[in-house]
Amino acid sequence: MVFAILRRGGRFTLLAFQLVIALGLAAPAPAEDGYDLWLRYAPLGEEARAAWAGSFEGISVPGPASPVMDAAAGELQRGLRGLLGRDIDPADSGADLVLATPGRLPALDTLDLPLADLGEEGYLVRRVALDERTVTLVAGNTDRGVLYGVFALLRHLGTGHSPAALDLVDAPSVEWRVLNHWDNLDRSVERGYAGQSIWDWWRLPGQTEQRYVDYARANASLGINGTVLNNVNASALVLTPRYLDKVAAIADALRPWGLRVFLSARFSAPVDIGGLATSDPLDPAVRDWWRDKADEIYARIPDFGGLLVKANSEGQPGPREHGRSHAEGANALADALAPHGGVVFWRAFVYSDTDPEDRVRQAYTEFKPLDGDFADNVLVQVKNGPLDFQPREPFHPLFGAMPETPLAMEFQVTQEYLGFSTHLVYLGTMWEEVLQSDTHREGPGSTVAKVVDGRLQGHALTGMAGVANTGMDRDWSGHPFAQANWYAFGRLAWDPDRGAADIAREWLAQTFSRETAFVDPATTLMMGSREAAVNYMTPLGLAHLMGTGHHYGPAPWVDDLGRPEWNPYYYHRADTEAIGFDRTAAGSDAVSQYAPPLAQRFGSLDSVPDEMLLWFHRLPWDHPVGGVTLWEALVAHYDLGVAQARQMQADWAKLSRWVDAERHARVKRFLDIQAREAQWWRDACLAYFSEVSGRPLPPGAEPPAHSLEHYRSLTFPFAPGN
Ligand code: BDP
């Protein structure tokens, strides 16, 4: 009866809850739409609340009011109201929760706190004796540090930690922690799977939305401190005064949350909107144009972060047309920004339609010789792998190979090649794998993380970028679990050495439930999800088998497009004899772009890991892999991927107790789609490889549900993000 009432919802829900509680049954969580992300501040249980009793009676913020401190204090009130169920007084004095910097509260200097190590953005949250009272101090050297400390304190409570353990001291390892929006001015989002762009360009600057503020809060909670508002395939229009006014309005909305605005710049802007005859970066008029443009931007946005540039790649203009190098191009913009403290993120995602060189070699070939030529305020932004955000790639060989140049990491949070926002694929594990890869550039232990955070080669200017997965979908990212990828990106940008499992646990506890009985199995589910996707899409080092253009679903058969590297066939090269891309010395020799111990490891069949097998080697179908033939191993991996996708369905079904019905059902439906699509991937790829290899499926393997012709005939007009 209770559940019948519950199902009717609406005004019966409250009654039903009361009834359920009265009967002593566990009440299902109320419906949620995901808008609040991990900032739900769901009430702590009785015991946990009791542990915090007597703390947090009032908040004091010494010194003058500031937008950042107002944001911090407001968030603290909101968070504690949710977690502890009580309103905390904003009080000037006598409060036991103190938000302060040394400038605001000189008494901090007498407390012997390790503030000197915290830099501009670090924080400390600790119980200290102040004016003969014990207070919880949230301190930083700047208001932004305090803001991050407030979020750390709320996370501490929100993940169920006790007052006894309250001693939080942390500072970011990476200077620029930046989202990259591939959002166009017409509000379409390149590779976006969560609705329209959150930036409502048309109504700006007059109208700004609450969503901008909530977006900024979410980023601040992770320590993300920059955002590039527009697509790397940029329209120069964004640099015109009309749009700069709009950009300034967004910057104003984000600023209280420590989030600085950047723009993607089109390299030919001096011609496109400036009326010049050339964009040659060494032409004095062009240099003046960029300088004037920078002045114009900073007049509106004094803390503007800088510019991101995609040049000479996939049809974008760049310095090459003028016979100039990427360094000469980057430096023209960097010189214009330097007087204002701005930086340039110059992308290394460069390959050419006229270059016959193996595509994965091209960026290294082009950029490595430029090491040392870039201005001091340029970061070269490198994708995690040398191809393009595939389910699995080796790390990009440029990491560690340009010791004189700060290299920023570029991860893709949006799941262009990983099931859009329909598949549950937790990317934390993939990013951890990349960051913990050893480049061997300065001896063993030279991890990618150490390159990116500047430790290895002594850079203070450092950065990590994530291609955003946000849109106008009510839950921001399209899939409740896609939010975890935004979360994981932010946490790893702050500390690239964090573990993916820890991050998953933290996110789950705040997003769904703190109960160990939920967090443990849900963490296991998340941690296995990326390997499942690798298995059902591109196992054993295969890559880029996705449908050309939209990248939805399998299409390994495509081999008739103009540019060779646009064809999935280019990457697997399967025929009757063999499959895989020979990147050893006998082939494209891409292995030689890695440090010698790795070149050796990847290049030899005795030591190459199975996960990278066909990335580096072209092998006969009978080549032995783990006691079976390569063909059998391939089939087994695809089968395993399908089994793993089905297991996720079963595992999620068991967790309904801890999740509100709305989000549980949404995830369930997505997992159903994912399991069907995993089967489709497996069937289509095996039907194709079986045909080209001339090999039947091994005995006992399930035949594909349809003919190869059927899979080849599928088309997907209006696939999103394309
Ligand atoms: C590719 C995307 C394309 C992007 C490009 C890039 O398919 O939409 O413009 O990366 O990173 O993966 O520039």
XYZ file of C-alpha atoms and ligand atoms in Angstrom:
735
model
C 0.000 0.000 0.000
C 2.783 2.318 0.965
C 4.460 1.814 -2.344
C 1.252 2.280 -4.268
C 0.938 5.694 -2.686
C 4.550 6.417 -3.350
C 4.202 5.579 -6.984
C 1.477 8.139 -7.374
C 3.976 10.753 -6.234
C 2.923 14.393 -6.014
C 1.363 15.462 -2.763
C 1.048 11.897 -1.601
C 4.804 11.615 -1.422
C 5.156 13.434 1.877
C 2.387 11.391 3.407
C 3.971 8.252 2.122
C 7.313 9.205 3.622
C 5.748 9.806 6.987
C 4.001 6.501 6.762
C 7.153 4.726 5.733
C 9.093 6.273 8.561
C 6.334 5.516 11.022
C 6.426 1.909 9.925
C 10.169 1.891 10.443
C 10.962 1.086 6.828
C 13.842 2.632 4.932
C 12.514 5.572 2.934
C 13.601 5.738 -0.694
C 15.440 8.956 -1.435
C 13.321 11.711 -2.994
C 13.561 12.177 -6.748
C 16.449 14.267 -8.009
C 17.223 15.634 -11.429
C 21.000 15.887 -11.112
C 21.190 19.670 -11.442
C 22.953 19.967 -8.083
C 25.790 17.729 -9.242
C 28.017 16.686 -6.322
C 27.007 19.806 -4.425
C 23.776 18.337 -3.051
C 24.868 18.598 0.571
C 22.516 15.768 1.515
C 21.784 15.560 5.253
C 24.302 13.637 7.340
C 23.004 10.766 9.439
C 22.160 11.210 13.110
C 25.466 9.965 14.381
C 27.559 12.102 12.078
C 25.489 15.159 12.907
C 25.947 14.512 16.580
C 29.706 14.375 16.055
C 29.629 17.897 14.644
C 27.297 19.238 17.350
C 28.773 22.293 18.991
C 30.772 23.201 15.890
C 29.906 25.857 13.374
C 27.750 28.213 15.380
C 28.671 31.247 13.367
C 30.921 32.356 10.518
C 33.259 35.270 10.769
C 35.077 36.878 7.886
C 37.454 39.534 9.190
C 38.428 42.392 6.910
C 36.601 44.047 4.072
C 33.855 42.346 2.107
C 34.884 40.846 -1.226
C 32.944 38.956 -3.872
C 35.104 35.850 -3.374
C 34.675 35.883 0.411
C 30.951 36.467 0.026
C 30.810 33.470 -2.285
C 32.826 31.374 0.175
C 30.713 32.315 3.195
C 27.481 31.847 1.259
C 28.540 28.401 0.087
C 29.488 27.428 3.605
C 26.065 28.438 4.875
C 24.324 26.590 2.084
C 26.443 23.486 2.567
C 26.127 23.329 6.323
C 22.411 23.966 6.140
C 22.087 20.914 3.924
C 24.531 18.677 5.752
C 23.707 19.586 9.341
C 20.193 20.885 8.901
C 20.804 24.173 10.641
C 21.391 27.758 9.672
C 24.776 29.152 10.535
C 24.855 32.791 11.549
C 26.975 35.109 9.547
C 28.487 37.017 12.476
C 31.285 39.527 12.730
C 32.784 38.227 15.903
C 32.382 35.478 18.417
C 31.916 32.965 15.635
C 33.696 29.614 15.763
C 34.211 29.322 12.017
C 36.745 31.837 10.739
C 37.533 32.471 7.087
C 40.730 34.436 6.856
C 43.931 35.378 5.107
C 46.963 36.850 6.885
C 46.040 40.208 5.359
C 42.565 40.022 6.847
C 43.591 38.648 10.219
C 47.161 39.558 11.238
C 46.811 37.260 14.293
C 47.272 34.323 11.894
C 50.967 35.138 11.837
C 51.263 34.193 15.485
C 49.801 30.722 14.968
C 52.785 29.156 13.240
C 50.752 27.801 10.347
C 52.370 26.441 7.168
C 50.825 29.173 5.058
C 54.058 29.941 3.240
C 53.840 26.612 1.400
C 50.325 27.194 0.159
C 50.983 29.690 -2.611
C 48.110 31.756 -3.933
C 45.500 29.041 -4.097
C 46.311 26.599 -1.311
C 44.300 26.305 1.883
C 44.417 25.080 5.408
C 41.434 23.982 7.468
C 42.237 23.276 11.071
C 41.012 23.726 14.625
C 43.124 26.403 16.252
C 43.046 28.501 19.392
C 42.268 32.092 18.514
C 41.598 34.748 21.136
C 41.331 32.000 23.726
C 38.624 30.196 21.819
C 38.837 27.088 19.711
C 37.699 27.859 16.206
C 37.685 26.096 12.871
C 39.959 28.168 10.713
C 39.707 28.140 6.931
C 42.800 30.006 5.820
C 44.662 30.791 2.631
C 47.027 33.466 1.450
C 44.314 34.860 -0.794
C 40.529 34.892 -0.785
C 40.627 32.243 -3.516
C 42.625 29.966 -1.246
C 39.938 30.391 1.392
C 37.227 29.605 -1.150
C 38.943 26.321 -2.025
C 39.317 25.634 1.694
C 35.585 26.081 2.180
C 34.883 23.506 -0.509
C 37.435 21.162 1.052
C 35.703 21.490 4.415
C 32.308 20.790 2.855
C 33.759 17.808 1.000
C 35.198 16.545 4.273
C 31.762 16.580 5.850
C 29.972 15.517 2.705
C 32.052 12.368 2.323
C 31.292 11.436 5.919
C 34.598 12.278 7.587
C 34.720 13.052 11.279
C 35.749 16.198 13.159
C 38.725 14.324 14.628
C 40.267 14.040 11.177
C 39.805 17.706 10.366
C 43.220 18.932 9.331
C 43.183 19.738 5.668
C 46.218 21.308 4.048
C 46.564 21.336 0.303
C 47.690 23.408 -2.656
C 47.295 22.767 -6.364
C 50.218 21.159 -8.206
C 49.188 22.653 -11.535
C 48.815 26.377 -12.103
C 46.140 26.478 -14.828
C 43.255 24.040 -14.398
C 41.060 24.827 -17.302
C 37.945 23.580 -19.055
C 37.858 23.905 -22.827
C 34.380 24.381 -24.216
C 34.001 23.376 -27.830
C 30.929 25.624 -27.874
C 29.984 27.587 -30.945
C 28.415 31.019 -31.007
C 25.168 29.516 -32.372
C 25.025 27.388 -29.185
C 25.799 24.117 -30.907
C 28.538 22.192 -29.145
C 31.128 20.306 -31.157
C 31.254 16.804 -29.664
C 28.669 17.873 -27.111
C 26.146 15.261 -25.990
C 24.294 17.151 -23.280
C 22.247 19.694 -25.167
C 22.962 23.205 -26.305
C 25.797 25.358 -25.052
C 25.286 26.819 -21.614
C 26.394 30.218 -22.973
C 23.363 32.096 -24.204
C 25.297 34.409 -26.516
C 22.242 36.034 -27.984
C 20.875 37.321 -24.692
C 24.246 38.336 -23.353
C 25.424 40.735 -22.072
C 22.074 42.064 -20.842
C 20.959 38.788 -19.368
C 23.167 36.456 -17.375
C 21.833 33.187 -16.061
C 21.918 31.517 -12.647
C 23.370 28.542 -14.504
C 26.596 30.518 -15.053
C 26.943 30.942 -11.308
C 26.159 27.294 -10.571
C 28.642 26.274 -13.243
C 31.272 28.439 -11.572
C 30.464 26.993 -8.139
C 30.850 23.471 -9.449
C 34.216 24.307 -10.964
C 35.387 26.148 -7.871
C 34.500 23.131 -5.760
C 37.102 21.186 -7.761
C 39.655 23.969 -7.970
C 39.167 24.563 -11.695
C 40.341 28.148 -12.205
C 39.914 28.851 -15.913
C 37.486 28.250 -18.727
C 37.850 28.695 -22.464
C 34.375 29.692 -23.556
C 34.424 28.864 -27.262
C 35.381 26.114 -29.688
C 38.975 25.611 -30.821
C 37.536 25.604 -34.332
C 36.963 29.233 -33.596
C 34.961 31.981 -35.164
C 36.939 35.226 -35.137
C 33.686 37.002 -34.312
C 34.190 36.262 -30.637
C 37.017 38.810 -30.710
C 34.796 41.631 -32.006
C 33.641 44.324 -29.543
C 30.049 43.091 -29.609
C 31.083 39.639 -28.426
C 33.762 40.878 -26.067
C 31.018 42.693 -24.163
C 29.244 39.363 -23.816
C 32.436 37.631 -22.744
C 32.948 40.345 -20.114
C 29.486 39.687 -18.693
C 30.273 35.985 -18.333
C 33.625 36.848 -16.754
C 31.813 39.012 -14.190
C 29.502 36.126 -13.271
C 32.359 33.636 -12.890
C 34.903 35.876 -11.143
C 33.620 35.515 -7.552
C 34.293 31.813 -7.872
C 37.922 32.219 -8.883
C 37.210 31.232 -12.461
C 39.013 33.206 -15.158
C 37.881 33.440 -18.722
C 39.907 32.510 -21.813
C 38.974 32.526 -25.490
C 39.894 30.394 -28.467
C 41.392 32.641 -31.129
C 41.298 32.071 -34.839
C 44.772 32.669 -36.184
C 43.491 34.542 -39.214
C 41.500 37.018 -37.096
C 43.620 39.994 -38.248
C 42.300 39.323 -41.762
C 38.843 37.975 -40.837
C 37.788 40.846 -38.624
C 40.743 43.247 -38.685
C 40.745 44.165 -42.356
C 44.446 43.364 -42.743
C 45.800 41.702 -45.855
C 47.787 39.082 -43.945
C 47.975 37.214 -40.642
C 51.722 36.668 -40.948
C 52.873 36.610 -37.322
C 56.082 38.465 -38.137
C 54.333 41.307 -39.969
C 54.484 44.467 -37.799
C 50.878 45.405 -38.596
C 49.710 41.969 -37.524
C 51.651 42.191 -34.295
C 50.158 45.638 -33.619
C 46.719 44.251 -34.332
C 47.081 41.503 -31.714
C 48.520 44.025 -29.238
C 45.563 46.367 -29.729
C 43.199 43.429 -29.479
C 44.746 42.372 -26.185
C 44.407 45.932 -24.847
C 40.773 45.958 -25.910
C 40.088 42.657 -24.149
C 41.860 43.619 -20.929
C 40.078 46.951 -20.789
C 36.878 44.935 -20.369
C 38.248 41.928 -18.497
C 41.276 42.887 -16.389
C 41.850 39.295 -15.265
C 41.368 37.707 -18.694
C 43.323 34.436 -18.736
C 44.546 34.312 -22.310
C 44.068 32.608 -25.664
C 43.861 29.010 -26.862
C 44.815 28.329 -30.467
C 44.285 25.440 -32.854
C 46.440 26.237 -35.855
C 47.240 24.368 -39.044
C 45.151 21.413 -38.098
C 42.004 20.066 -39.708
C 41.611 23.104 -41.916
C 42.279 25.797 -39.329
C 44.507 28.683 -40.425
C 47.944 29.036 -38.886
C 51.479 30.300 -39.245
C 52.424 27.674 -41.800
C 50.625 29.538 -44.609
C 53.126 32.332 -44.048
C 56.139 30.082 -43.894
C 56.369 30.562 -40.130
C 56.715 28.002 -37.376
C 54.243 27.217 -34.632
C 56.583 28.990 -32.210
C 56.576 32.161 -34.300
C 52.814 32.005 -34.470
C 52.360 31.425 -30.752
C 54.844 34.115 -29.803
C 53.045 36.859 -31.727
C 49.970 36.316 -29.568
C 52.014 35.714 -26.427
C 53.851 39.040 -26.844
C 50.524 40.833 -27.085
C 49.226 39.195 -23.893
C 52.433 39.380 -21.873
C 52.087 42.965 -20.613
C 48.716 41.966 -19.147
C 49.918 38.699 -17.621
C 47.982 36.542 -20.080
C 49.101 33.174 -21.433
C 48.747 31.314 -24.712
C 47.757 27.659 -24.866
C 49.016 26.559 -28.271
C 47.730 23.153 -29.304
C 50.013 20.414 -30.579
C 47.073 18.536 -32.105
C 48.480 19.105 -35.551
C 48.473 16.806 -38.521
C 48.311 17.517 -42.182
C 46.316 16.181 -45.075
C 49.320 16.384 -47.359
C 51.794 14.643 -45.095
C 52.244 10.936 -45.779
C 53.907 10.413 -42.379
C 52.076 8.144 -39.907
C 49.529 10.504 -38.346
C 50.546 9.646 -34.783
C 54.119 10.773 -35.517
C 53.349 14.159 -36.988
C 52.932 16.359 -33.898
C 56.217 15.153 -32.422
C 58.018 15.681 -35.716
C 56.698 19.217 -35.925
C 57.006 20.380 -32.312
C 60.054 18.652 -30.879
C 62.520 20.786 -32.890
C 60.792 23.937 -31.576
C 61.684 23.183 -27.965
C 63.134 26.363 -26.468
C 61.663 28.644 -29.146
C 58.398 29.505 -27.395
C 57.905 32.704 -25.377
C 57.775 32.409 -21.591
C 54.002 32.745 -21.441
C 53.215 29.941 -23.893
C 52.108 26.448 -22.937
C 52.014 23.827 -25.646
C 48.804 21.891 -25.086
C 49.166 18.214 -25.918
C 46.400 15.610 -26.088
C 46.938 12.641 -23.797
C 47.740 10.351 -26.716
C 49.314 10.881 -30.130
C 46.135 10.038 -32.072
C 42.893 11.451 -30.763
C 41.215 10.714 -27.421
C 40.771 7.015 -28.174
C 39.509 4.537 -25.560
C 43.138 3.560 -25.151
C 46.340 5.031 -26.571
C 49.884 5.120 -25.290
C 50.746 8.512 -23.788
C 51.820 11.230 -26.213
C 55.582 10.976 -26.866
C 55.969 14.761 -26.598
C 55.548 14.502 -22.801
C 59.029 14.734 -21.396
C 60.575 15.297 -24.810
C 60.416 19.120 -24.748
C 62.254 19.972 -21.534
C 62.427 23.715 -22.288
C 58.709 24.076 -22.928
C 55.793 23.884 -20.497
C 53.465 21.174 -21.822
C 49.840 21.308 -20.752
C 47.812 18.106 -20.725
C 44.611 18.025 -22.769
C 42.048 15.412 -21.742
C 38.637 15.001 -23.322
C 35.924 14.959 -20.685
C 33.167 14.747 -23.280
C 32.913 11.168 -24.543
C 33.369 11.642 -28.272
C 34.985 8.235 -28.732
C 33.607 6.569 -25.621
C 29.893 6.137 -26.162
C 28.829 9.795 -26.123
C 26.947 10.576 -22.931
C 24.978 7.354 -23.216
C 27.649 4.938 -21.991
C 28.786 4.807 -18.393
C 32.532 5.119 -18.835
C 34.485 6.535 -15.919
C 37.527 8.233 -17.379
C 39.409 8.638 -14.114
C 41.120 5.290 -14.695
C 42.202 6.244 -18.200
C 43.640 9.543 -17.023
C 45.400 7.913 -14.112
C 46.930 5.403 -16.522
C 48.231 8.247 -18.695
C 49.464 10.435 -15.835
C 51.275 7.559 -14.163
C 52.943 6.416 -17.393
C 56.699 6.640 -17.112
C 58.236 8.660 -19.945
C 61.760 7.638 -18.843
C 62.924 11.026 -20.110
C 64.889 11.903 -16.990
C 65.484 8.351 -15.802
C 62.936 5.947 -14.329
C 60.019 7.562 -12.498
C 59.682 10.426 -14.995
C 55.923 10.167 -15.061
C 53.669 12.203 -17.304
C 52.190 13.700 -14.102
C 55.609 15.085 -13.207
C 56.019 16.578 -16.654
C 52.619 18.218 -16.492
C 52.972 19.644 -12.986
C 56.420 20.980 -13.849
C 58.360 18.983 -11.232
C 60.379 16.960 -13.708
C 61.752 19.730 -15.853
C 61.419 22.711 -13.565
C 58.478 24.680 -14.937
C 56.396 27.069 -12.866
C 53.940 27.697 -15.693
C 51.843 24.533 -15.876
C 48.391 23.563 -17.074
C 45.800 20.887 -17.577
C 42.819 21.269 -19.902
C 39.658 19.207 -20.128
C 37.293 19.363 -23.093
C 34.031 20.006 -21.271
C 30.964 17.763 -21.275
C 28.484 20.376 -20.134
C 25.328 21.487 -21.872
C 21.799 22.672 -21.197
C 20.613 19.211 -20.135
C 19.121 19.578 -16.690
C 21.864 17.369 -15.244
C 24.588 19.272 -17.155
C 26.407 16.282 -18.625
C 23.662 14.111 -20.096
C 24.366 10.964 -18.037
C 24.413 11.033 -14.259
C 27.779 9.280 -14.342
C 29.213 11.661 -16.939
C 29.292 14.202 -14.122
C 31.954 11.999 -12.538
C 34.262 12.719 -15.461
C 33.955 16.470 -14.958
C 34.624 15.854 -11.273
C 37.613 13.587 -11.889
C 39.133 16.020 -14.349
C 39.017 18.822 -11.802
C 40.466 16.724 -8.997
C 43.297 15.407 -11.190
C 44.080 18.873 -12.510
C 44.550 19.966 -8.902
C 46.668 16.917 -8.081
C 47.687 14.712 -11.022
C 48.909 12.028 -8.644
C 45.514 11.315 -7.123
C 44.059 7.876 -7.566
C 40.998 7.329 -9.716
C 39.370 5.024 -7.154
C 39.622 7.627 -4.395
C 38.097 10.219 -6.657
C 35.268 7.880 -7.629
C 34.478 7.192 -3.985
C 34.440 10.861 -3.172
C 32.157 11.645 -6.072
C 29.772 8.768 -5.341
C 29.442 9.695 -1.680
C 28.505 13.263 -2.495
C 26.404 12.487 -5.555
C 24.384 9.495 -4.388
C 24.966 7.993 -0.952
C 27.707 7.816 1.662
C 26.824 4.263 2.709
C 29.777 1.929 2.304
C 27.374 -0.722 1.087
C 26.714 1.585 -1.855
C 30.068 3.277 -2.369
C 32.100 0.053 -2.475
C 30.207 -1.762 -5.238
C 29.532 1.449 -7.154
C 33.251 2.242 -7.123
C 33.981 -1.216 -8.490
C 31.425 -0.651 -11.228
C 32.987 2.684 -12.193
C 36.550 1.425 -12.041
C 35.847 -1.392 -14.507
C 33.783 0.653 -16.929
C 36.547 2.038 -19.118
C 38.166 -1.352 -19.639
C 34.755 -2.676 -20.626
C 34.493 0.037 -23.285
C 37.990 -0.731 -24.567
C 37.035 -4.392 -24.821
C 33.804 -3.932 -26.726
C 35.145 -1.120 -28.956
C 38.863 -1.327 -29.645
C 40.693 -4.089 -27.748
C 44.347 -5.148 -28.007
C 45.621 -1.758 -29.162
C 43.127 -1.180 -31.970
C 41.970 2.416 -32.405
C 39.636 4.709 -34.271
C 37.190 2.112 -35.566
C 34.327 4.568 -34.953
C 31.954 5.693 -37.670
C 33.630 8.474 -39.612
C 32.510 12.022 -38.906
C 30.012 11.489 -36.108
C 32.148 8.806 -34.383
C 29.048 6.933 -33.221
C 29.279 3.157 -33.290
C 31.529 0.765 -35.215
C 32.614 1.223 -38.836
C 35.966 -0.558 -39.275
C 35.113 -1.137 -42.936
C 35.301 2.524 -43.991
C 38.198 2.880 -46.440
C 37.046 5.191 -49.201
C 37.349 8.699 -47.773
C 39.573 11.333 -49.317
C 42.170 11.604 -46.571
C 43.767 8.278 -45.627
C 43.712 8.992 -41.885
C 39.980 9.669 -41.947
C 39.387 5.987 -42.669
C 39.180 3.484 -39.833
C 40.936 1.084 -42.196
C 44.074 3.255 -41.943
C 44.384 2.275 -38.269
C 43.797 -1.485 -38.337
C 44.906 -2.493 -41.872
C 43.288 -5.894 -41.536
C 43.472 -8.303 -44.494
C 43.645 -12.040 -45.019
C 47.138 -12.198 -43.552
C 47.362 -9.823 -40.641
C 45.967 -6.963 -38.589
C 47.516 -3.927 -36.868
C 49.734 -0.925 -37.573
C 53.451 -1.588 -37.719
C 55.043 1.258 -35.808
C 58.318 -0.556 -35.161
C 61.555 0.352 -36.934
C 60.422 -1.899 -39.770
C 57.239 0.157 -40.126
C 56.516 3.817 -39.399
C 59.002 3.741 -36.515
C 56.728 5.770 -34.248
C 58.270 3.753 -31.392
C 61.462 5.739 -31.820
C 59.666 8.859 -30.587
C 59.661 7.348 -27.090
C 62.667 7.230 -24.742
C 64.912 4.239 -25.494
C 63.656 1.926 -22.716
C 60.085 2.407 -23.946
C 60.961 2.232 -27.629
C 62.559 -1.082 -26.792
C 59.602 -2.272 -24.719
C 56.910 -1.297 -27.206
C 58.976 -2.334 -30.209
C 59.607 -5.904 -29.106
C 56.964 -8.610 -29.268
C 58.466 -10.083 -26.117
C 57.678 -7.048 -24.011
C 54.911 -4.998 -25.637
C 51.866 -5.096 -23.342
C 48.825 -6.821 -24.856
C 46.836 -3.594 -24.540
C 49.204 -1.933 -27.032
C 49.797 -4.943 -29.265
C 48.120 -3.839 -32.494
C 48.924 -0.182 -31.917
C 52.611 -0.953 -32.431
C 52.584 -4.196 -34.384
C 51.047 -5.710 -37.446
C 50.626 -9.410 -36.776
C 49.365 -12.562 -38.468
C 46.002 -13.789 -37.257
C 47.644 -16.873 -35.769
C 50.139 -14.940 -33.702
C 50.003 -16.379 -30.162
C 48.433 -14.150 -27.530
C 48.088 -15.552 -24.011
C 47.940 -19.160 -25.190
C 45.445 -18.685 -28.034
C 45.668 -17.175 -31.514
C 45.355 -13.452 -32.069
C 42.010 -14.022 -33.780
C 40.715 -16.001 -30.807
C 42.034 -13.397 -28.392
C 40.276 -10.636 -30.314
C 36.977 -12.504 -30.178
C 37.476 -13.180 -26.467
C 38.050 -9.482 -25.750
C 34.917 -8.436 -27.604
C 32.953 -11.102 -25.740
C 34.391 -9.958 -22.459
C 33.389 -6.362 -23.199
C 29.779 -7.407 -23.795
C 29.786 -9.499 -20.618
C 31.188 -6.550 -18.662
C 28.503 -4.213 -20.005
C 25.847 -6.715 -18.918
C 27.480 -7.086 -15.533
C 27.183 -3.326 -15.051
C 23.427 -3.621 -15.621
C 23.177 -6.336 -12.967
C 25.407 -4.480 -10.518
C 23.481 -1.244 -10.863
C 20.155 -3.021 -10.395
C 21.345 -4.092 -6.951
C 22.004 -0.515 -5.870
C 18.493 0.880 -6.171
C 18.115 1.080 -2.388
C 20.586 3.906 -2.136
C 19.627 5.988 -5.128
C 16.529 8.082 -5.756
C 14.183 6.447 -8.220
C 14.576 9.091 -10.909
C 18.339 8.935 -11.242
C 18.422 5.183 -10.698
C 16.014 4.622 -13.555
C 17.855 7.019 -15.827
C 21.153 5.231 -15.284
C 19.426 1.881 -15.747
C 18.031 2.896 -19.124
C 21.419 4.163 -20.250
C 23.041 0.898 -19.154
C 20.464 -0.973 -21.206
C 21.428 1.074 -24.257
C 25.096 0.569 -23.473
C 24.728 -3.221 -23.277
C 22.879 -3.235 -26.609
C 25.497 -1.036 -28.218
C 28.321 -3.145 -26.784
C 26.743 -6.128 -28.496
C 26.444 -4.110 -31.711
C 30.121 -3.138 -31.525
C 31.160 -6.728 -30.945
C 28.948 -8.174 -33.637
C 29.766 -5.605 -36.291
C 33.527 -5.686 -35.689
C 33.702 -9.476 -35.562
C 31.508 -9.836 -38.661
C 33.889 -7.532 -40.480
C 37.170 -8.996 -39.223
C 35.862 -12.496 -39.855
C 35.161 -11.585 -43.442
C 38.440 -9.794 -44.163
C 40.506 -12.463 -42.447
C 38.537 -15.276 -44.040
C 38.250 -16.907 -40.626
C 35.065 -18.246 -39.114
C 34.326 -17.414 -35.493
C 35.963 -19.898 -33.123
C 33.793 -22.832 -32.043
C 31.288 -21.813 -29.384
C 31.401 -18.105 -30.207
C 27.990 -16.573 -30.725
C 27.399 -15.584 -34.360
C 26.703 -11.868 -34.983
C 23.007 -11.048 -34.811
C 23.025 -9.610 -38.355
C 24.979 -9.818 -41.565
C 27.941 -7.544 -42.210
C 25.844 -5.852 -44.919
C 23.310 -4.899 -42.298
C 25.922 -3.212 -40.086
C 27.473 -1.484 -43.078
C 24.119 -0.154 -44.179
C 23.394 1.732 -40.954
C 23.510 5.510 -41.159
C 23.056 8.070 -38.450
C 21.798 11.400 -39.669
C 21.562 14.003 -36.909
C 23.995 12.189 -34.613
C 24.783 14.801 -31.974
C 27.966 16.790 -31.680
C 28.986 16.486 -35.302
C 38.732 15.607 -32.894
C 37.304 15.996 -33.007
C 37.126 17.344 -33.645
C 38.003 18.361 -32.935
C 39.429 17.886 -32.934
C 40.325 18.801 -32.137
O 36.633 15.014 -33.764
O 35.769 17.677 -33.562
O 37.909 19.602 -33.553
O 39.502 16.626 -32.320
O 40.692 18.409 -31.038
O 38.794 14.492 -32.041
O 40.688 19.879 -32.591
